[in-house]
Amino acid sequence: MTQICRNQYEQETSEQEYELLKQKIAYYNLPSQSFESSTISHHPFIDSIQNLTVQEALMKQFKEVAIQSRIALFNMYLKSAEDQRQEYNKKHEANIKKMDASQHTLNKNEKLSSTFVQLINERCNKISERIRYIYKFKSESILLKS
C-alpha cells in the first residue's frame, strides 16, 4: 500500500509538473517576455560600440544566440519532464499490476480484502486530488503574472 501511494504521488506530481512547465514556457513566449524586453538585451559592452553597423550586427547575432539557447533549454526541460512522467507512470502501473496479480495467486487468507483495495484506491485518488489543487494554485499564479 505504501509503495502504491508513493508511486501515485510521484506519478501525479510528475504529470502536474509537466503541465506547469508547459504553462511556464507559454508564459515566457509571450510578447511581454520577448528578448527586447529582457535585461539581457541591454548589454553595456554592445552599447559601448561606436560603429552602428557593427553594433547592430552584434546585437542581431546576440539575439539569435539567446533565442536559440532559450528554445533549446525549453525543449530540454520538456523532454526531461516527459521522460520522468513516463517513468513514474510505468512504475505506478507495474505496482498496480503486481497488486492485482497477487490477488489471484495468493491463498484466501493472504489476499487483500476488497474493502482494503478500495481504501487504497480512494487514498490514491485523494493524493492525486491534493496534488492537482496545489498545482492549480501554482498555475493560477502564473496566469496572474501574464
mmCIF file with all atom_site columns, C-alpha atoms in Angstrom:
data_model
loop_
_atom_site.group_PDB
_atom_site.id
_atom_site.type_symbol
_atom_site.label_atom_id
_atom_site.label_alt_id
_atom_site.label_comp_id
_atom_site.label_asym_id
_atom_site.label_entity_id
_atom_site.label_seq_id
_atom_site.pdbx_PDB_ins_code
_atom_site.Cartn_x
_atom_site.Cartn_y
_atom_site.Cartn_z
_atom_site.occupancy
_atom_site.B_iso_or_equiv
_atom_site.pdbx_formal_charge
_atom_site.auth_seq_id
_atom_site.auth_comp_id
_atom_site.auth_asym_id
_atom_site.auth_atom_id
_atom_site.pdbx_PDB_model_num
ATOM 1   C CA . MET A 1 1   ? 0.000   0.000   0.000   1.00 0.00 ? 1   MET A CA 1
ATOM 2   C CA . THR A 1 2   ? 2.771   2.414   0.940   1.00 0.00 ? 2   THR A CA 1
ATOM 3   C CA . GLN A 1 3   ? 4.593   1.781   -2.332  1.00 0.00 ? 3   GLN A CA 1
ATOM 4   C CA . ILE A 1 4   ? 1.428   2.219   -4.412  1.00 0.00 ? 4   ILE A CA 1
ATOM 5   C CA . CYS A 1 5   ? 0.592   5.501   -2.665  1.00 0.00 ? 5   CYS A CA 1
ATOM 6   C CA . ARG A 1 6   ? 4.170   6.737   -3.080  1.00 0.00 ? 6   ARG A CA 1
ATOM 7   C CA . ASN A 1 7   ? 4.075   5.840   -6.767  1.00 0.00 ? 7   ASN A CA 1
ATOM 8   C CA . GLN A 1 8   ? 0.726   7.594   -7.144  1.00 0.00 ? 8   GLN A CA 1
ATOM 9   C CA . TYR A 1 9   ? 2.239   10.696  -5.556  1.00 0.00 ? 9   TYR A CA 1
ATOM 10  C CA . GLU A 1 10  ? 5.268   10.582  -7.873  1.00 0.00 ? 10  GLU A CA 1
ATOM 11  C CA . GLN A 1 11  ? 3.153   9.890   -10.945 1.00 0.00 ? 11  GLN A CA 1
ATOM 12  C CA . GLU A 1 12  ? 0.673   12.694  -10.267 1.00 0.00 ? 12  GLU A CA 1
ATOM 13  C CA . THR A 1 13  ? 3.389   15.157  -9.283  1.00 0.00 ? 13  THR A CA 1
ATOM 14  C CA . SER A 1 14  ? 5.364   14.472  -12.452 1.00 0.00 ? 14  SER A CA 1
ATOM 15  C CA . GLU A 1 15  ? 2.188   14.860  -14.514 1.00 0.00 ? 15  GLU A CA 1
ATOM 16  C CA . GLN A 1 16  ? 1.365   18.196  -12.907 1.00 0.00 ? 16  GLN A CA 1
ATOM 17  C CA . GLU A 1 17  ? 4.982   19.393  -13.159 1.00 0.00 ? 17  GLU A CA 1
ATOM 18  C CA . TYR A 1 18  ? 4.905   18.647  -16.869 1.00 0.00 ? 18  TYR A CA 1
ATOM 19  C CA . GLU A 1 19  ? 1.699   20.625  -17.363 1.00 0.00 ? 19  GLU A CA 1
ATOM 20  C CA . LEU A 1 20  ? 3.018   23.507  -15.236 1.00 0.00 ? 20  LEU A CA 1
ATOM 21  C CA . LEU A 1 21  ? 6.232   23.560  -17.252 1.00 0.00 ? 21  LEU A CA 1
ATOM 22  C CA . LYS A 1 22  ? 4.220   23.856  -20.472 1.00 0.00 ? 22  LYS A CA 1
ATOM 23  C CA . GLN A 1 23  ? 2.357   26.824  -18.973 1.00 0.00 ? 23  GLN A CA 1
ATOM 24  C CA . LYS A 1 24  ? 5.600   28.464  -17.865 1.00 0.00 ? 24  LYS A CA 1
ATOM 25  C CA . ILE A 1 25  ? 7.063   28.062  -21.334 1.00 0.00 ? 25  ILE A CA 1
ATOM 26  C CA . ALA A 1 26  ? 3.927   29.575  -22.857 1.00 0.00 ? 26  ALA A CA 1
ATOM 27  C CA . TYR A 1 27  ? 4.267   32.481  -20.412 1.00 0.00 ? 27  TYR A CA 1
ATOM 28  C CA . TYR A 1 28  ? 7.918   33.055  -21.335 1.00 0.00 ? 28  TYR A CA 1
ATOM 29  C CA . ASN A 1 29  ? 6.985   33.010  -25.018 1.00 0.00 ? 29  ASN A CA 1
ATOM 30  C CA . LEU A 1 30  ? 4.548   35.928  -24.591 1.00 0.00 ? 30  LEU A CA 1
ATOM 31  C CA . PRO A 1 31  ? 5.454   39.211  -26.318 1.00 0.00 ? 31  PRO A CA 1
ATOM 32  C CA . SER A 1 32  ? 5.892   40.853  -22.910 1.00 0.00 ? 32  SER A CA 1
ATOM 33  C CA . GLN A 1 33  ? 8.700   38.359  -22.229 1.00 0.00 ? 33  GLN A CA 1
ATOM 34  C CA . SER A 1 34  ? 10.486  38.904  -25.539 1.00 0.00 ? 34  SER A CA 1
ATOM 35  C CA . PHE A 1 35  ? 14.227  39.318  -25.913 1.00 0.00 ? 35  PHE A CA 1
ATOM 36  C CA . GLU A 1 36  ? 13.921  43.060  -26.347 1.00 0.00 ? 36  GLU A CA 1
ATOM 37  C CA . SER A 1 37  ? 12.120  43.475  -23.017 1.00 0.00 ? 37  SER A CA 1
ATOM 38  C CA . SER A 1 38  ? 14.629  41.359  -21.106 1.00 0.00 ? 38  SER A CA 1
ATOM 39  C CA . THR A 1 39  ? 17.548  42.757  -19.146 1.00 0.00 ? 39  THR A CA 1
ATOM 40  C CA . ILE A 1 40  ? 19.984  40.685  -21.185 1.00 0.00 ? 40  ILE A CA 1
ATOM 41  C CA . SER A 1 41  ? 19.195  42.655  -24.352 1.00 0.00 ? 41  SER A CA 1
ATOM 42  C CA . HIS A 1 42  ? 20.800  45.808  -22.947 1.00 0.00 ? 42  HIS A CA 1
ATOM 43  C CA . HIS A 1 43  ? 24.395  44.806  -22.547 1.00 0.00 ? 43  HIS A CA 1
ATOM 44  C CA . PRO A 1 44  ? 26.837  47.660  -21.830 1.00 0.00 ? 44  PRO A CA 1
ATOM 45  C CA . PHE A 1 45  ? 29.548  46.049  -23.948 1.00 0.00 ? 45  PHE A CA 1
ATOM 46  C CA . ILE A 1 46  ? 27.403  46.137  -27.104 1.00 0.00 ? 46  ILE A CA 1
ATOM 47  C CA . ASP A 1 47  ? 26.075  49.608  -26.301 1.00 0.00 ? 47  ASP A CA 1
ATOM 48  C CA . SER A 1 48  ? 29.650  50.909  -25.995 1.00 0.00 ? 48  SER A CA 1
ATOM 49  C CA . ILE A 1 49  ? 30.491  50.099  -29.632 1.00 0.00 ? 49  ILE A CA 1
ATOM 50  C CA . GLN A 1 50  ? 30.626  53.315  -31.634 1.00 0.00 ? 50  GLN A CA 1
ATOM 51  C CA . ASN A 1 51  ? 30.150  51.846  -35.126 1.00 0.00 ? 51  ASN A CA 1
ATOM 52  C CA . LEU A 1 52  ? 26.381  51.412  -35.519 1.00 0.00 ? 52  LEU A CA 1
ATOM 53  C CA . THR A 1 53  ? 26.702  48.771  -38.235 1.00 0.00 ? 53  THR A CA 1
ATOM 54  C CA . VAL A 1 54  ? 28.927  46.610  -36.049 1.00 0.00 ? 54  VAL A CA 1
ATOM 55  C CA . GLN A 1 55  ? 26.730  47.286  -33.016 1.00 0.00 ? 55  GLN A CA 1
ATOM 56  C CA . GLU A 1 56  ? 23.571  46.231  -34.891 1.00 0.00 ? 56  GLU A CA 1
ATOM 57  C CA . ALA A 1 57  ? 25.260  43.118  -36.329 1.00 0.00 ? 57  ALA A CA 1
ATOM 58  C CA . LEU A 1 58  ? 26.487  42.052  -32.891 1.00 0.00 ? 58  LEU A CA 1
ATOM 59  C CA . MET A 1 59  ? 23.098  42.748  -31.354 1.00 0.00 ? 59  MET A CA 1
ATOM 60  C CA . LYS A 1 60  ? 21.376  40.671  -34.045 1.00 0.00 ? 60  LYS A CA 1
ATOM 61  C CA . GLN A 1 61  ? 23.795  37.795  -33.530 1.00 0.00 ? 61  GLN A CA 1
ATOM 62  C CA . PHE A 1 62  ? 23.466  38.107  -29.742 1.00 0.00 ? 62  PHE A CA 1
ATOM 63  C CA . LYS A 1 63  ? 19.678  37.986  -30.037 1.00 0.00 ? 63  LYS A CA 1
ATOM 64  C CA . GLU A 1 64  ? 19.731  34.929  -32.304 1.00 0.00 ? 64  GLU A CA 1
ATOM 65  C CA . VAL A 1 65  ? 22.017  33.015  -29.946 1.00 0.00 ? 65  VAL A CA 1
ATOM 66  C CA . ALA A 1 66  ? 19.912  33.959  -26.926 1.00 0.00 ? 66  ALA A CA 1
ATOM 67  C CA . ILE A 1 67  ? 16.658  32.901  -28.615 1.00 0.00 ? 67  ILE A CA 1
ATOM 68  C CA . GLN A 1 68  ? 18.130  29.623  -29.903 1.00 0.00 ? 68  GLN A CA 1
ATOM 69  C CA . SER A 1 69  ? 19.543  28.843  -26.470 1.00 0.00 ? 69  SER A CA 1
ATOM 70  C CA . ARG A 1 70  ? 16.216  29.585  -24.849 1.00 0.00 ? 70  ARG A CA 1
ATOM 71  C CA . ILE A 1 71  ? 14.386  27.287  -27.285 1.00 0.00 ? 71  ILE A CA 1
ATOM 72  C CA . ALA A 1 72  ? 16.950  24.515  -26.747 1.00 0.00 ? 72  ALA A CA 1
ATOM 73  C CA . LEU A 1 73  ? 16.659  24.901  -22.978 1.00 0.00 ? 73  LEU A CA 1
ATOM 74  C CA . PHE A 1 74  ? 12.847  24.774  -23.070 1.00 0.00 ? 74  PHE A CA 1
ATOM 75  C CA . ASN A 1 75  ? 12.961  21.665  -25.279 1.00 0.00 ? 75  ASN A CA 1
ATOM 76  C CA . MET A 1 76  ? 15.423  20.017  -22.908 1.00 0.00 ? 76  MET A CA 1
ATOM 77  C CA . TYR A 1 77  ? 13.184  20.825  -19.920 1.00 0.00 ? 77  TYR A CA 1
ATOM 78  C CA . LEU A 1 78  ? 10.140  19.378  -21.703 1.00 0.00 ? 78  LEU A CA 1
ATOM 79  C CA . LYS A 1 79  ? 11.986  16.226  -22.760 1.00 0.00 ? 79  LYS A CA 1
ATOM 80  C CA . SER A 1 80  ? 13.286  15.668  -19.242 1.00 0.00 ? 80  SER A CA 1
ATOM 81  C CA . ALA A 1 81  ? 9.847   16.227  -17.691 1.00 0.00 ? 81  ALA A CA 1
ATOM 82  C CA . GLU A 1 82  ? 8.228   13.911  -20.252 1.00 0.00 ? 82  GLU A CA 1
ATOM 83  C CA . ASP A 1 83  ? 10.792  11.169  -19.562 1.00 0.00 ? 83  ASP A CA 1
ATOM 84  C CA . GLN A 1 84  ? 10.228  11.477  -15.834 1.00 0.00 ? 84  GLN A CA 1
ATOM 85  C CA . ARG A 1 85  ? 6.467   11.428  -16.300 1.00 0.00 ? 85  ARG A CA 1
ATOM 86  C CA . GLN A 1 86  ? 6.649   8.243   -18.375 1.00 0.00 ? 86  GLN A CA 1
ATOM 87  C CA . GLU A 1 87  ? 8.981   6.583   -15.879 1.00 0.00 ? 87  GLU A CA 1
ATOM 88  C CA . TYR A 1 88  ? 6.648   7.254   -12.952 1.00 0.00 ? 88  TYR A CA 1
ATOM 89  C CA . ASN A 1 89  ? 3.610   6.125   -14.962 1.00 0.00 ? 89  ASN A CA 1
ATOM 90  C CA . LYS A 1 90  ? 5.336   2.815   -15.708 1.00 0.00 ? 90  LYS A CA 1
ATOM 91  C CA . LYS A 1 91  ? 6.327   2.327   -12.067 1.00 0.00 ? 91  LYS A CA 1
ATOM 92  C CA . HIS A 1 92  ? 2.809   3.052   -10.855 1.00 0.00 ? 92  HIS A CA 1
ATOM 93  C CA . GLU A 1 93  ? 1.186   0.782   -13.410 1.00 0.00 ? 93  GLU A CA 1
ATOM 94  C CA . ALA A 1 94  ? 3.650   -2.012  -12.575 1.00 0.00 ? 94  ALA A CA 1
ATOM 95  C CA . ASN A 1 95  ? 2.785   -1.789  -8.877  1.00 0.00 ? 95  ASN A CA 1
ATOM 96  C CA . ILE A 1 96  ? -0.946  -1.814  -9.602  1.00 0.00 ? 96  ILE A CA 1
ATOM 97  C CA . LYS A 1 97  ? -0.498  -4.888  -11.828 1.00 0.00 ? 97  LYS A CA 1
ATOM 98  C CA . LYS A 1 98  ? 1.615   -6.528  -9.141  1.00 0.00 ? 98  LYS A CA 1
ATOM 99  C CA . MET A 1 99  ? -1.119  -5.947  -6.561  1.00 0.00 ? 99  MET A CA 1
ATOM 100 C CA . ASP A 1 100 ? -3.797  -7.250  -8.920  1.00 0.00 ? 100 ASP A CA 1
ATOM 101 C CA . ALA A 1 101 ? -1.696  -10.320 -9.801  1.00 0.00 ? 101 ALA A CA 1
ATOM 102 C CA . SER A 1 102 ? -1.051  -11.090 -6.141  1.00 0.00 ? 102 SER A CA 1
ATOM 103 C CA . GLN A 1 103 ? -4.808  -11.090 -5.560  1.00 0.00 ? 103 GLN A CA 1
ATOM 104 C CA . HIS A 1 104 ? -5.083  -14.020 -7.972  1.00 0.00 ? 104 HIS A CA 1
ATOM 105 C CA . THR A 1 105 ? -2.051  -16.018 -6.801  1.00 0.00 ? 105 THR A CA 1
ATOM 106 C CA . LEU A 1 106 ? -2.268  -15.709 -3.022  1.00 0.00 ? 106 LEU A CA 1
ATOM 107 C CA . ASN A 1 107 ? -4.389  -18.051 -0.981  1.00 0.00 ? 107 ASN A CA 1
ATOM 108 C CA . LYS A 1 108 ? -7.624  -16.824 0.567   1.00 0.00 ? 108 LYS A CA 1
ATOM 109 C CA . ASN A 1 109 ? -6.042  -15.846 3.912   1.00 0.00 ? 109 ASN A CA 1
ATOM 110 C CA . GLU A 1 110 ? -3.256  -13.797 2.293   1.00 0.00 ? 110 GLU A CA 1
ATOM 111 C CA . LYS A 1 111 ? -5.395  -11.857 -0.184  1.00 0.00 ? 111 LYS A CA 1
ATOM 112 C CA . LEU A 1 112 ? -6.289  -8.249  0.439   1.00 0.00 ? 112 LEU A CA 1
ATOM 113 C CA . SER A 1 113 ? -9.927  -7.709  1.177   1.00 0.00 ? 113 SER A CA 1
ATOM 114 C CA . SER A 1 114 ? -11.943 -5.836  -1.425  1.00 0.00 ? 114 SER A CA 1
ATOM 115 C CA . THR A 1 115 ? -12.526 -3.132  1.196   1.00 0.00 ? 115 THR A CA 1
ATOM 116 C CA . PHE A 1 116 ? -8.785  -2.688  1.665   1.00 0.00 ? 116 PHE A CA 1
ATOM 117 C CA . VAL A 1 117 ? -8.209  -2.497  -2.104  1.00 0.00 ? 117 VAL A CA 1
ATOM 118 C CA . GLN A 1 118 ? -10.981 0.098   -2.303  1.00 0.00 ? 118 GLN A CA 1
ATOM 119 C CA . LEU A 1 119 ? -9.330  2.089   0.516   1.00 0.00 ? 119 LEU A CA 1
ATOM 120 C CA . ILE A 1 120 ? -6.006  2.018   -1.341  1.00 0.00 ? 120 ILE A CA 1
ATOM 121 C CA . ASN A 1 121 ? -7.726  3.316   -4.477  1.00 0.00 ? 121 ASN A CA 1
ATOM 122 C CA . GLU A 1 122 ? -9.504  6.051   -2.523  1.00 0.00 ? 122 GLU A CA 1
ATOM 123 C CA . ARG A 1 123 ? -6.232  7.063   -0.878  1.00 0.00 ? 123 ARG A CA 1
ATOM 124 C CA . CYS A 1 124 ? -4.569  7.274   -4.281  1.00 0.00 ? 124 CYS A CA 1
ATOM 125 C CA . ASN A 1 125 ? -7.435  9.401   -5.569  1.00 0.00 ? 125 ASN A CA 1
ATOM 126 C CA . LYS A 1 126 ? -7.085  11.762  -2.584  1.00 0.00 ? 126 LYS A CA 1
ATOM 127 C CA . ILE A 1 127 ? -3.350  12.044  -3.197  1.00 0.00 ? 127 ILE A CA 1
ATOM 128 C CA . SER A 1 128 ? -3.981  12.949  -6.848  1.00 0.00 ? 128 SER A CA 1
ATOM 129 C CA . GLU A 1 129 ? -6.696  15.420  -5.923  1.00 0.00 ? 129 GLU A CA 1
ATOM 130 C CA . ARG A 1 130 ? -4.478  17.180  -3.379  1.00 0.00 ? 130 ARG A CA 1
ATOM 131 C CA . ILE A 1 131 ? -1.601  17.471  -5.835  1.00 0.00 ? 131 ILE A CA 1
ATOM 132 C CA . ARG A 1 132 ? -3.918  18.810  -8.555  1.00 0.00 ? 132 ARG A CA 1
ATOM 133 C CA . TYR A 1 133 ? -5.153  21.527  -6.162  1.00 0.00 ? 133 TYR A CA 1
ATOM 134 C CA . ILE A 1 134 ? -1.589  22.521  -5.313  1.00 0.00 ? 134 ILE A CA 1
ATOM 135 C CA . TYR A 1 135 ? -0.652  22.789  -8.988  1.00 0.00 ? 135 TYR A CA 1
ATOM 136 C CA . LYS A 1 136 ? -3.879  24.567  -9.825  1.00 0.00 ? 136 LYS A CA 1
ATOM 137 C CA . PHE A 1 137 ? -2.801  27.269  -7.388  1.00 0.00 ? 137 PHE A CA 1
ATOM 138 C CA . LYS A 1 138 ? 0.680   27.411  -8.948  1.00 0.00 ? 138 LYS A CA 1
ATOM 139 C CA . SER A 1 139 ? -0.862  27.597  -12.400 1.00 0.00 ? 139 SER A CA 1
ATOM 140 C CA . GLU A 1 140 ? -3.181  30.440  -11.399 1.00 0.00 ? 140 GLU A CA 1
ATOM 141 C CA . SER A 1 141 ? -0.239  32.434  -10.076 1.00 0.00 ? 141 SER A CA 1
ATOM 142 C CA . ILE A 1 142 ? 1.448   32.123  -13.492 1.00 0.00 ? 142 ILE A CA 1
ATOM 143 C CA . LEU A 1 143 ? -1.728  33.259  -15.219 1.00 0.00 ? 143 LEU A CA 1
ATOM 144 C CA . LEU A 1 144 ? -1.931  36.279  -12.926 1.00 0.00 ? 144 LEU A CA 1
ATOM 145 C CA . LYS A 1 145 ? 1.580   37.303  -13.995 1.00 0.00 ? 145 LYS A CA 1
ATOM 146 C CA . SER A 1 146 ? 0.568   37.323  -17.635 1.00 0.00 ? 146 SER A CA 1
#
